[in-house]
mmCIF file of C-alpha atoms (C1' of nucleotides) in Angstrom:
data_model
loop_
_atom_site.group_PDB
_atom_site.id
_atom_site.type_symbol
_atom_site.label_atom_id
_atom_site.label_comp_id
_atom_site.label_asym_id
_atom_site.label_seq_id
_atom_site.Cartn_x
_atom_site.Cartn_y
_atom_site.Cartn_z
ATOM 1 C CA MET A 1 36.806 -21.684 -20.062
ATOM 2 C CA GLU A 2 33.580 -20.871 -21.959
ATOM 3 C CA ARG A 3 30.640 -23.255 -21.309
ATOM 4 C CA THR A 4 29.656 -25.249 -24.293
ATOM 5 C CA VAL A 5 26.086 -24.690 -25.290
ATOM 6 C CA ARG A 6 24.121 -27.528 -26.637
ATOM 7 C CA TYR A 7 20.953 -27.749 -28.675
ATOM 8 C CA SER A 8 17.832 -28.479 -26.848
ATOM 9 C CA LYS A 9 14.227 -28.807 -28.275
ATOM 10 C CA LYS A 10 12.699 -27.143 -25.171
ATOM 11 C CA ARG A 11 15.050 -24.130 -25.347
ATOM 12 C CA GLU A 12 14.102 -23.711 -28.999
ATOM 13 C CA ALA A 13 10.460 -23.849 -28.247
ATOM 14 C CA ILE A 14 10.736 -21.397 -25.398
ATOM 15 C CA LEU A 15 12.527 -18.737 -27.592
ATOM 16 C CA SER A 16 10.136 -19.361 -30.412
ATOM 17 C CA ALA A 17 7.276 -18.780 -28.023
ATOM 18 C CA ILE A 18 8.600 -15.400 -26.983
ATOM 19 C CA GLN A 19 9.504 -14.348 -30.306
ATOM 20 C CA GLY A 20 6.106 -15.455 -31.828
ATOM 21 C CA THR A 21 4.004 -13.187 -29.537
ATOM 22 C CA SER A 22 3.643 -9.563 -28.855
ATOM 23 C CA CYS A 23 2.166 -10.086 -25.394
ATOM 24 C CA HIS A 24 5.458 -9.716 -23.616
ATOM 25 C CA PRO A 25 4.988 -12.995 -21.733
ATOM 26 C CA SER A 26 5.778 -13.983 -18.257
ATOM 27 C CA ALA A 27 7.372 -17.396 -17.462
ATOM 28 C CA GLU A 28 4.075 -18.801 -16.519
ATOM 29 C CA TRP A 29 2.512 -17.757 -19.997
ATOM 30 C CA VAL A 30 5.358 -19.381 -21.877
ATOM 31 C CA TYR A 31 4.950 -22.560 -19.794
ATOM 32 C CA ARG A 32 1.285 -22.699 -20.342
ATOM 33 C CA GLN A 33 1.638 -22.009 -24.079
ATOM 34 C CA LEU A 34 4.092 -24.920 -24.510
ATOM 35 C CA LYS A 35 2.786 -27.535 -22.104
ATOM 36 C CA PRO A 36 0.226 -29.123 -24.565
ATOM 37 C CA ARG A 37 2.976 -29.746 -27.127
ATOM 38 C CA HIS A 38 5.624 -30.538 -24.491
ATOM 39 C CA PRO A 39 3.804 -32.393 -21.696
ATOM 40 C CA ASP A 40 7.054 -33.065 -19.776
ATOM 41 C CA LEU A 41 8.199 -29.391 -19.675
ATOM 42 C CA SER A 42 8.755 -28.055 -16.292
ATOM 43 C CA LEU A 43 8.385 -24.538 -15.106
ATOM 44 C CA GLY A 44 11.898 -24.490 -13.900
ATOM 45 C CA THR A 45 13.177 -25.144 -17.286
ATOM 46 C CA VAL A 46 11.290 -22.111 -18.547
ATOM 47 C CA TYR A 47 12.887 -19.909 -15.777
ATOM 48 C CA ARG A 48 16.307 -21.343 -16.491
ATOM 49 C CA ASN A 49 16.145 -20.708 -20.100
ATOM 50 C CA LEU A 50 14.680 -17.095 -19.764
ATOM 51 C CA ASP A 51 17.696 -16.416 -17.705
ATOM 52 C CA PHE A 52 19.841 -17.938 -20.210
ATOM 53 C CA PHE A 53 18.504 -15.874 -23.036
ATOM 54 C CA ARG A 54 18.618 -12.777 -21.041
ATOM 55 C CA GLN A 55 22.218 -13.218 -20.261
ATOM 56 C CA ARG A 56 22.942 -13.688 -23.922
ATOM 57 C CA GLY A 57 21.021 -10.660 -24.759
ATOM 58 C CA GLN A 58 18.438 -12.534 -26.812
ATOM 59 C CA VAL A 59 15.661 -11.437 -24.496
ATOM 60 C CA GLN A 60 15.170 -8.476 -22.209
ATOM 61 C CA SER A 61 13.121 -7.871 -19.195
ATOM 62 C CA VAL A 62 10.306 -5.361 -19.498
ATOM 63 C CA GLY A 63 10.025 -5.327 -15.571
ATOM 64 C CA VAL A 64 7.802 -6.816 -13.033
ATOM 65 C CA VAL A 65 4.055 -6.128 -13.849
ATOM 66 C CA GLN A 66 1.486 -7.285 -11.193
ATOM 67 C CA GLY A 67 4.049 -9.508 -9.570
ATOM 68 C CA GLN A 68 5.354 -11.324 -12.569
ATOM 69 C CA GLU A 69 8.477 -10.479 -14.651
ATOM 70 C CA ARG A 70 7.609 -9.934 -18.326
ATOM 71 C CA PHE A 71 9.977 -10.626 -21.170
ATOM 72 C CA ASP A 72 10.526 -9.155 -24.632
ATOM 73 C CA ALA A 73 12.260 -10.722 -27.561
ATOM 74 C CA THR A 74 12.674 -7.422 -29.284
ATOM 75 C CA VAL A 75 15.937 -6.082 -28.063
ATOM 76 C CA THR A 76 16.194 -3.052 -30.258
ATOM 77 C CA PRO A 77 15.385 0.060 -28.424
ATOM 78 C CA HIS A 78 11.805 0.915 -28.058
ATOM 79 C CA SER A 79 9.394 1.922 -25.267
ATOM 80 C CA HIS A 80 6.499 0.325 -23.642
ATOM 81 C CA PHE A 81 3.032 0.967 -22.204
ATOM 82 C CA ILE A 82 1.759 -0.944 -19.402
ATOM 83 C CA CYS A 83 -1.858 -0.968 -18.468
ATOM 84 C CA ASN A 84 -2.389 -0.513 -14.768
ATOM 85 C CA CYS A 85 -5.663 -2.279 -14.847
ATOM 86 C CA CYS A 86 -5.108 -5.416 -16.930
ATOM 87 C CA GLY A 87 -1.329 -5.558 -16.943
ATOM 88 C CA SER A 88 -1.105 -5.806 -20.647
ATOM 89 C CA VAL A 89 2.189 -4.598 -22.154
ATOM 90 C CA SER A 90 2.432 -2.965 -25.497
ATOM 91 C CA ASP A 91 5.253 -1.804 -27.724
ATOM 92 C CA LEU A 92 5.533 1.801 -28.501
ATOM 93 C CA PRO A 93 7.545 1.861 -31.815
ATOM 94 C CA GLY A 94 8.597 5.357 -32.695
ATOM 95 C CA ILE A 95 8.609 6.602 -29.059
ATOM 96 C CA HIS A 96 12.126 7.176 -28.005
ATOM 97 C CA PRO A 97 13.762 9.149 -25.216
ATOM 98 C CA GLU A 98 15.807 12.075 -26.551
ATOM 99 C CA THR A 99 19.115 10.944 -28.012
ATOM 100 C CA GLY A 100 22.030 12.026 -25.942
ATOM 101 C CA LEU A 101 20.338 11.497 -22.628
ATOM 102 C CA GLU A 102 22.456 8.452 -21.745
ATOM 103 C CA GLN A 103 25.531 10.514 -22.513
ATOM 104 C CA ALA A 104 24.209 13.247 -20.291
ATOM 105 C CA VAL A 105 23.652 10.751 -17.491
ATOM 106 C CA SER A 106 27.156 9.441 -17.886
ATOM 107 C CA SER A 107 28.874 12.765 -18.032
ATOM 108 C CA GLN A 108 26.783 14.664 -15.386
ATOM 109 C CA TYR A 109 26.645 11.872 -12.807
ATOM 110 C CA GLY A 110 29.488 9.393 -13.536
ATOM 111 C CA PHE A 111 27.368 6.418 -14.033
ATOM 112 C CA ALA A 112 28.351 3.860 -16.732
ATOM 113 C CA VAL A 113 25.015 3.574 -18.424
ATOM 114 C CA GLU A 114 24.221 0.298 -20.232
ATOM 115 C CA ARG A 115 20.579 0.615 -20.921
ATOM 116 C CA CYS A 116 17.551 2.779 -20.623
ATOM 117 C CA LYS A 117 13.970 2.050 -20.206
ATOM 118 C CA LEU A 118 11.126 4.404 -21.121
ATOM 119 C CA THR A 119 7.827 3.158 -19.824
ATOM 120 C CA PHE A 120 4.407 4.676 -19.852
ATOM 121 C CA TYR A 121 1.655 3.648 -17.512
ATOM 122 C CA GLY A 122 -2.032 4.191 -17.575
ATOM 123 C CA LEU A 123 -5.147 2.441 -19.032
ATOM 124 C CA CYS A 124 -5.303 0.658 -22.331
ATOM 125 C CA PRO A 125 -8.338 1.353 -24.670
ATOM 126 C CA SER A 126 -10.154 -1.797 -23.494
ATOM 127 C CA CYS A 127 -9.966 -1.146 -19.815
ATOM 128 C CA LEU A 128 -10.557 2.635 -20.339
ATOM 129 C CA HIS A 129 -13.960 1.721 -21.858
ATOM 130 C CA GLN A 130 -14.851 -0.622 -19.109
ATOM 131 C CA ASP A 131 -13.905 1.960 -16.560
ATOM 132 C CA GLN A 132 -16.288 4.521 -18.298
ATOM 133 C CA ASN A 133 -19.117 2.042 -18.503
ATOM 134 C CA PHE A 134 -18.806 1.380 -14.762
ATOM 135 C CA LYS A 135 -18.959 5.029 -13.967
ATOM 136 C CA GLU A 136 -22.046 5.472 -16.056
ATOM 137 C CA GLU A 137 -23.697 2.588 -14.417
ATOM 138 C CA SER A 138 -23.042 3.749 -10.855
ATOM 139 C CA SER A 139 -24.014 7.328 -11.497
ATOM 140 C CA SER A 140 -27.436 6.250 -12.741
ATOM 141 C CA MET B 1 -18.681 6.319 2.122
ATOM 142 C CA GLU B 2 -15.142 7.383 2.322
ATOM 143 C CA ARG B 3 -12.973 5.691 5.016
ATOM 144 C CA THR B 4 -11.973 7.815 7.933
ATOM 145 C CA VAL B 5 -8.103 8.014 8.132
ATOM 146 C CA ARG B 6 -6.750 8.026 11.733
ATOM 147 C CA TYR B 7 -3.534 9.260 13.071
ATOM 148 C CA SER B 8 -0.841 6.561 13.847
ATOM 149 C CA LYS B 9 2.709 6.998 15.187
ATOM 150 C CA LYS B 10 3.989 4.200 13.137
ATOM 151 C CA ARG B 11 2.417 5.538 9.873
ATOM 152 C CA GLU B 12 4.010 8.891 10.548
ATOM 153 C CA ALA B 13 7.350 7.242 11.280
ATOM 154 C CA ILE B 14 7.185 5.242 8.023
ATOM 155 C CA LEU B 15 6.520 8.258 5.865
ATOM 156 C CA SER B 16 9.310 10.293 7.568
ATOM 157 C CA ALA B 17 11.733 7.423 7.077
ATOM 158 C CA ILE B 18 11.100 7.453 3.365
ATOM 159 C CA GLN B 19 11.147 11.203 3.034
ATOM 160 C CA GLY B 20 14.200 11.459 5.062
ATOM 161 C CA THR B 21 16.481 9.306 2.746
ATOM 162 C CA SER B 22 17.535 9.443 -0.712
ATOM 163 C CA CYS B 23 18.160 5.710 -0.998
ATOM 164 C CA HIS B 24 14.813 4.845 -2.381
ATOM 165 C CA PRO B 25 14.223 2.224 0.299
ATOM 166 C CA SER B 26 12.510 -1.262 0.223
ATOM 167 C CA ALA B 27 9.998 -2.298 2.924
ATOM 168 C CA GLU B 28 12.709 -4.254 4.579
ATOM 169 C CA TRP B 29 14.940 -1.121 4.805
ATOM 170 C CA VAL B 30 12.238 0.975 6.361
ATOM 171 C CA TYR B 31 11.463 -1.800 8.833
ATOM 172 C CA ARG B 32 15.137 -2.156 9.855
ATOM 173 C CA GLN B 33 15.551 1.558 10.014
ATOM 174 C CA LEU B 34 12.608 2.069 12.446
ATOM 175 C CA LYS B 35 12.777 -1.132 14.537
ATOM 176 C CA PRO B 36 15.161 0.198 17.116
ATOM 177 C CA ARG B 37 12.897 3.188 18.083
ATOM 178 C CA HIS B 38 9.724 1.133 17.442
ATOM 179 C CA PRO B 39 10.424 -2.398 18.829
ATOM 180 C CA ASP B 40 6.889 -3.596 18.275
ATOM 181 C CA LEU B 41 6.842 -2.540 14.635
ATOM 182 C CA SER B 42 5.824 -5.293 12.278
ATOM 183 C CA LEU B 43 6.819 -5.762 8.703
ATOM 184 C CA GLY B 44 3.226 -6.176 7.816
ATOM 185 C CA THR B 45 2.543 -2.707 8.950
ATOM 186 C CA VAL B 46 5.289 -1.307 6.738
ATOM 187 C CA TYR B 47 3.790 -2.988 3.651
ATOM 188 C CA ARG B 48 0.346 -1.989 4.531
ATOM 189 C CA ASN B 49 1.444 1.699 4.955
ATOM 190 C CA LEU B 50 3.545 1.824 1.880
ATOM 191 C CA ASP B 51 0.543 0.620 -0.139
ATOM 192 C CA PHE B 52 -1.513 3.224 1.727
ATOM 193 C CA PHE B 53 0.909 6.132 0.850
ATOM 194 C CA ARG B 54 1.085 4.878 -2.751
ATOM 195 C CA GLN B 55 -2.637 4.829 -3.280
ATOM 196 C CA ARG B 56 -2.683 8.318 -1.899
ATOM 197 C CA GLY B 57 0.031 9.445 -4.108
ATOM 198 C CA GLN B 58 2.352 10.431 -1.272
ATOM 199 C CA VAL B 59 4.905 7.815 -2.525
ATOM 200 C CA GLN B 60 5.685 6.167 -5.648
ATOM 201 C CA SER B 61 7.243 2.926 -6.774
ATOM 202 C CA VAL B 62 10.547 3.114 -8.533
ATOM 203 C CA GLY B 63 10.084 -0.615 -9.554
ATOM 204 C CA VAL B 64 11.423 -3.963 -8.338
ATOM 205 C CA VAL B 65 15.302 -3.921 -7.970
ATOM 206 C CA GLN B 66 16.900 -7.319 -7.277
ATOM 207 C CA GLY B 67 13.635 -8.743 -6.066
ATOM 208 C CA GLN B 68 12.501 -6.102 -3.859
ATOM 209 C CA GLU B 69 10.089 -3.242 -4.545
ATOM 210 C CA ARG B 70 11.733 0.279 -4.032
ATOM 211 C CA PHE B 71 9.930 3.408 -3.033
ATOM 212 C CA ASP B 72 10.307 7.195 -3.593
ATOM 213 C CA ALA B 73 8.883 9.940 -1.649
ATOM 214 C CA THR B 74 9.617 12.458 -4.441
ATOM 215 C CA VAL B 75 6.576 12.344 -6.602
ATOM 216 C CA THR B 76 7.547 15.305 -8.885
ATOM 217 C CA PRO B 77 8.749 13.972 -12.212
ATOM 218 C CA HIS B 78 12.319 12.819 -12.383
ATOM 219 C CA SER B 79 14.254 10.046 -13.651
ATOM 220 C CA HIS B 80 16.264 7.295 -11.893
ATOM 221 C CA PHE B 81 19.634 5.399 -12.326
ATOM 222 C CA ILE B 82 19.815 1.718 -11.042
ATOM 223 C CA CYS B 83 23.124 0.003 -10.563
ATOM 224 C CA ASN B 84 22.892 -3.494 -11.921
ATOM 225 C CA CYS B 85 25.688 -4.506 -9.457
ATOM 226 C CA CYS B 86 24.736 -3.242 -6.119
ATOM 227 C CA GLY B 87 21.171 -2.347 -6.732
ATOM 228 C CA SER B 88 21.408 1.293 -5.616
ATOM 229 C CA VAL B 89 18.944 3.720 -6.959
ATOM 230 C CA SER B 90 19.797 7.465 -7.619
ATOM 231 C CA ASP B 91 17.716 10.310 -8.683
ATOM 232 C CA LEU B 92 18.689 12.038 -11.867
ATOM 233 C CA PRO B 93 17.277 15.749 -11.483
ATOM 234 C CA GLY B 94 17.356 17.506 -14.731
ATOM 235 C CA ILE B 95 17.039 14.385 -16.844
ATOM 236 C CA HIS B 96 13.656 14.166 -18.407
ATOM 237 C CA PRO B 97 11.959 12.494 -21.253
ATOM 238 C CA GLU B 98 11.050 14.964 -24.082
ATOM 239 C CA THR B 99 7.865 16.815 -23.170
ATOM 240 C CA GLY B 100 4.906 15.945 -25.316
ATOM 241 C CA LEU B 101 5.880 12.216 -25.330
ATOM 242 C CA GLU B 102 2.933 11.364 -23.271
ATOM 243 C CA GLN B 103 0.720 13.314 -25.473
ATOM 244 C CA ALA B 104 2.109 11.417 -28.399
ATOM 245 C CA VAL B 105 1.430 8.070 -26.857
ATOM 246 C CA SER B 106 -2.125 8.978 -26.167
ATOM 247 C CA SER B 107 -2.887 10.279 -29.638
ATOM 248 C CA GLN B 108 -0.988 7.701 -31.564
ATOM 249 C CA TYR B 109 -1.935 4.603 -29.633
ATOM 250 C CA GLY B 110 -5.071 5.485 -27.746
ATOM 251 C CA PHE B 111 -3.770 4.804 -24.393
ATOM 252 C CA ALA B 112 -4.815 6.942 -21.349
ATOM 253 C CA VAL B 113 -1.324 7.791 -20.070
ATOM 254 C CA GLU B 114 -1.064 8.426 -16.412
ATOM 255 C CA ARG B 115 2.488 8.225 -15.736
ATOM 256 C CA CYS B 116 5.826 7.746 -17.307
ATOM 257 C CA LYS B 117 9.073 6.310 -16.000
ATOM 258 C CA LEU B 118 12.586 6.917 -17.431
ATOM 259 C CA THR B 119 15.115 4.585 -15.861
ATOM 260 C CA PHE B 120 18.732 4.175 -16.765
ATOM 261 C CA TYR B 121 20.591 0.953 -15.870
ATOM 262 C CA GLY B 122 24.331 0.247 -15.638
ATOM 263 C CA LEU B 123 27.182 0.629 -13.077
ATOM 264 C CA CYS B 124 27.588 3.190 -10.389
ATOM 265 C CA PRO B 125 30.856 4.771 -9.908
ATOM 266 C CA SER B 126 31.669 2.533 -6.890
ATOM 267 C CA CYS B 127 30.798 -0.700 -8.605
ATOM 268 C CA LEU B 128 32.631 0.404 -11.748
ATOM 269 C CA HIS B 129 35.913 0.836 -9.796
ATOM 270 C CA GLN B 130 35.685 -2.606 -8.220
ATOM 271 C CA ASP B 131 34.926 -4.010 -11.616
ATOM 272 C CA GLN B 132 38.142 -2.474 -12.995
ATOM 273 C CA ASN B 133 40.135 -3.513 -9.938
ATOM 274 C CA PHE B 134 38.887 -7.064 -10.419
ATOM 275 C CA LYS B 135 39.922 -7.152 -14.058
ATOM 276 C CA GLU B 136 43.383 -5.850 -13.219
ATOM 277 C CA GLU B 137 43.932 -8.432 -10.602
ATOM 278 C CA SER B 138 42.732 -11.346 -12.702
ATOM 279 C CA SER B 139 44.833 -10.358 -15.726
ATOM 280 C CA SER B 140 48.087 -10.273 -13.653
ATOM 281 C "C1'" DA C 1 31.840 -40.793 -22.279
ATOM 282 C "C1'" DT C 2 31.375 -36.019 -21.010
ATOM 283 C "C1'" DG C 3 29.084 -32.515 -19.456
ATOM 284 C "C1'" DA C 4 24.850 -29.828 -20.707
ATOM 285 C "C1'" DC C 5 19.985 -29.870 -20.024
ATOM 286 C "C1'" DT C 6 15.886 -31.037 -17.772
ATOM 287 C "C1'" DG C 7 12.009 -32.709 -14.363
ATOM 288 C "C1'" DC C 8 10.615 -32.845 -10.056
ATOM 289 C "C1'" DA C 9 9.983 -31.079 -5.856
ATOM 290 C "C1'" DA C 10 11.820 -28.698 -2.056
ATOM 291 C "C1'" DA C 11 13.310 -24.554 -0.441
ATOM 292 C "C1'" DG C 12 13.824 -19.313 -0.803
ATOM 293 C "C1'" DA C 13 12.404 -14.693 -0.886
ATOM 294 C "C1'" DC C 14 9.165 -11.220 -0.963
ATOM 295 C "C1'" DT C 15 4.504 -9.755 0.022
ATOM 296 C "C1'" DT C 16 -0.300 -10.287 1.574
ATOM 297 C "C1'" DT C 17 -3.768 -11.364 4.722
ATOM 298 C "C1'" DG C 18 -6.928 -13.059 8.649
ATOM 299 C "C1'" DC C 19 -7.772 -12.310 13.287
ATOM 300 C "C1'" DA C 20 -7.467 -10.866 17.857
ATOM 301 C "C1'" DT C 21 -5.902 -6.704 20.172
ATOM 302 C "C1'" DC C 22 -4.751 -1.920 20.749
ATOM 303 C "C1'" DT C 23 -5.678 3.043 19.410
ATOM 304 C "C1'" DT C 24 -7.741 7.004 17.788
ATOM 305 C "C1'" DT C 25 -11.714 9.816 17.621
ATOM 306 C "C1'" DA D 1 -18.396 2.615 21.550
ATOM 307 C "C1'" DA D 2 -17.084 2.503 16.768
ATOM 308 C "C1'" DA D 3 -13.949 1.835 13.326
ATOM 309 C "C1'" DG D 4 -9.157 2.189 11.976
ATOM 310 C "C1'" DA D 5 -4.408 0.468 12.729
ATOM 311 C "C1'" DT D 6 -1.297 -2.986 14.259
ATOM 312 C "C1'" DG D 7 1.220 -7.494 15.685
ATOM 313 C "C1'" DC D 8 1.711 -11.908 14.699
ATOM 314 C "C1'" DA D 9 1.968 -15.664 12.208
ATOM 315 C "C1'" DA D 10 0.125 -18.327 8.492
ATOM 316 C "C1'" DA D 11 -0.569 -18.414 3.839
ATOM 317 C "C1'" DG D 12 0.248 -16.949 -0.992
ATOM 318 C "C1'" DT D 13 3.010 -16.012 -5.161
ATOM 319 C "C1'" DC D 14 6.673 -16.151 -7.898
ATOM 320 C "C1'" DT D 15 11.323 -17.746 -8.764
ATOM 321 C "C1'" DT D 16 15.466 -20.505 -7.654
ATOM 322 C "C1'" DT D 17 17.938 -24.634 -6.767
ATOM 323 C "C1'" DG D 18 19.781 -29.470 -5.588
ATOM 324 C "C1'" DC D 19 19.899 -33.800 -7.394
ATOM 325 C "C1'" DA D 20 19.255 -37.730 -10.183
ATOM 326 C "C1'" DG D 21 18.165 -38.918 -14.746
ATOM 327 C "C1'" DT D 22 18.298 -37.819 -19.841
ATOM 328 C "C1'" DC D 23 20.163 -35.954 -24.037
ATOM 329 C "C1'" DA D 24 23.464 -33.888 -27.388
ATOM 330 C "C1'" DT D 25 28.093 -33.995 -29.014
#
DNA sequence: ATGACTGCAAAGACTTTGCATCTTT
DNA sequence: AAAGATGCAAAGTCTTTGCAGTCAT
């Protein structure tokens, strides 16, 4: 028996919050974002709904960044860049793994591939500049 | 002033444990593996050394799988497959993202790319079979 | 009314850390 | 002797969960 899904104002707000930002938020971020307008929102509800959305494929996980899981409402294939310094997550439209790789993994290794993540790590422009400024200061 | 690094039996054992397995272990796994021969080993030491090795580039993180961070002593570029069911991590030698992608990310987006991870998700052969068996049972 | 959804707070799981002690050099 | 490494246990974070109350259908 399938579970009946009911409407909920909080759930709607949570999904909107994720869809309305490009920051690939954590549960905490969503909570803080909505708390002012939904004073009785609880963090548990945010977690429960993030899980709900993920199971239904409305949201996907970008992975754990600096200890917190980050979410993405864009479920069409695209890659990410994650800054090792500030933890910001950015989309990289136009950057894709070679087509046929999933197929190659299946046939060569016998795995049933469902999904593929391509993620780049390094420094974002902002952290890069700060890093350079710091180097200049300390060398003087 | 650079910090002096001293020899330690435990540290050596921890690195050997990671290098000697292809299971991409978690801290817990390393701890359990070494505990019999090193009865006074502590989990904190395992964590501290994993971090030590990562900072020196002797070990890299595969990411967080089912709540636990997993490590890899192979630091040459290669991809991974992660089973969504049992959490096993496998190397995929021969599967690489297109060369030039890092360069493209740098020039198109202005990020200073340091590293790139290509990870596939799905079911490993073993879990795939169990899944099929389960379906057969429940349909009968 | 039924059962889905939520708030709250406690519990859980993993990881980090402070401090006294032990080791390496 | 100096400073790094460790054991132990406490603390810290993030996430999950049980239960009673609330809300949608």
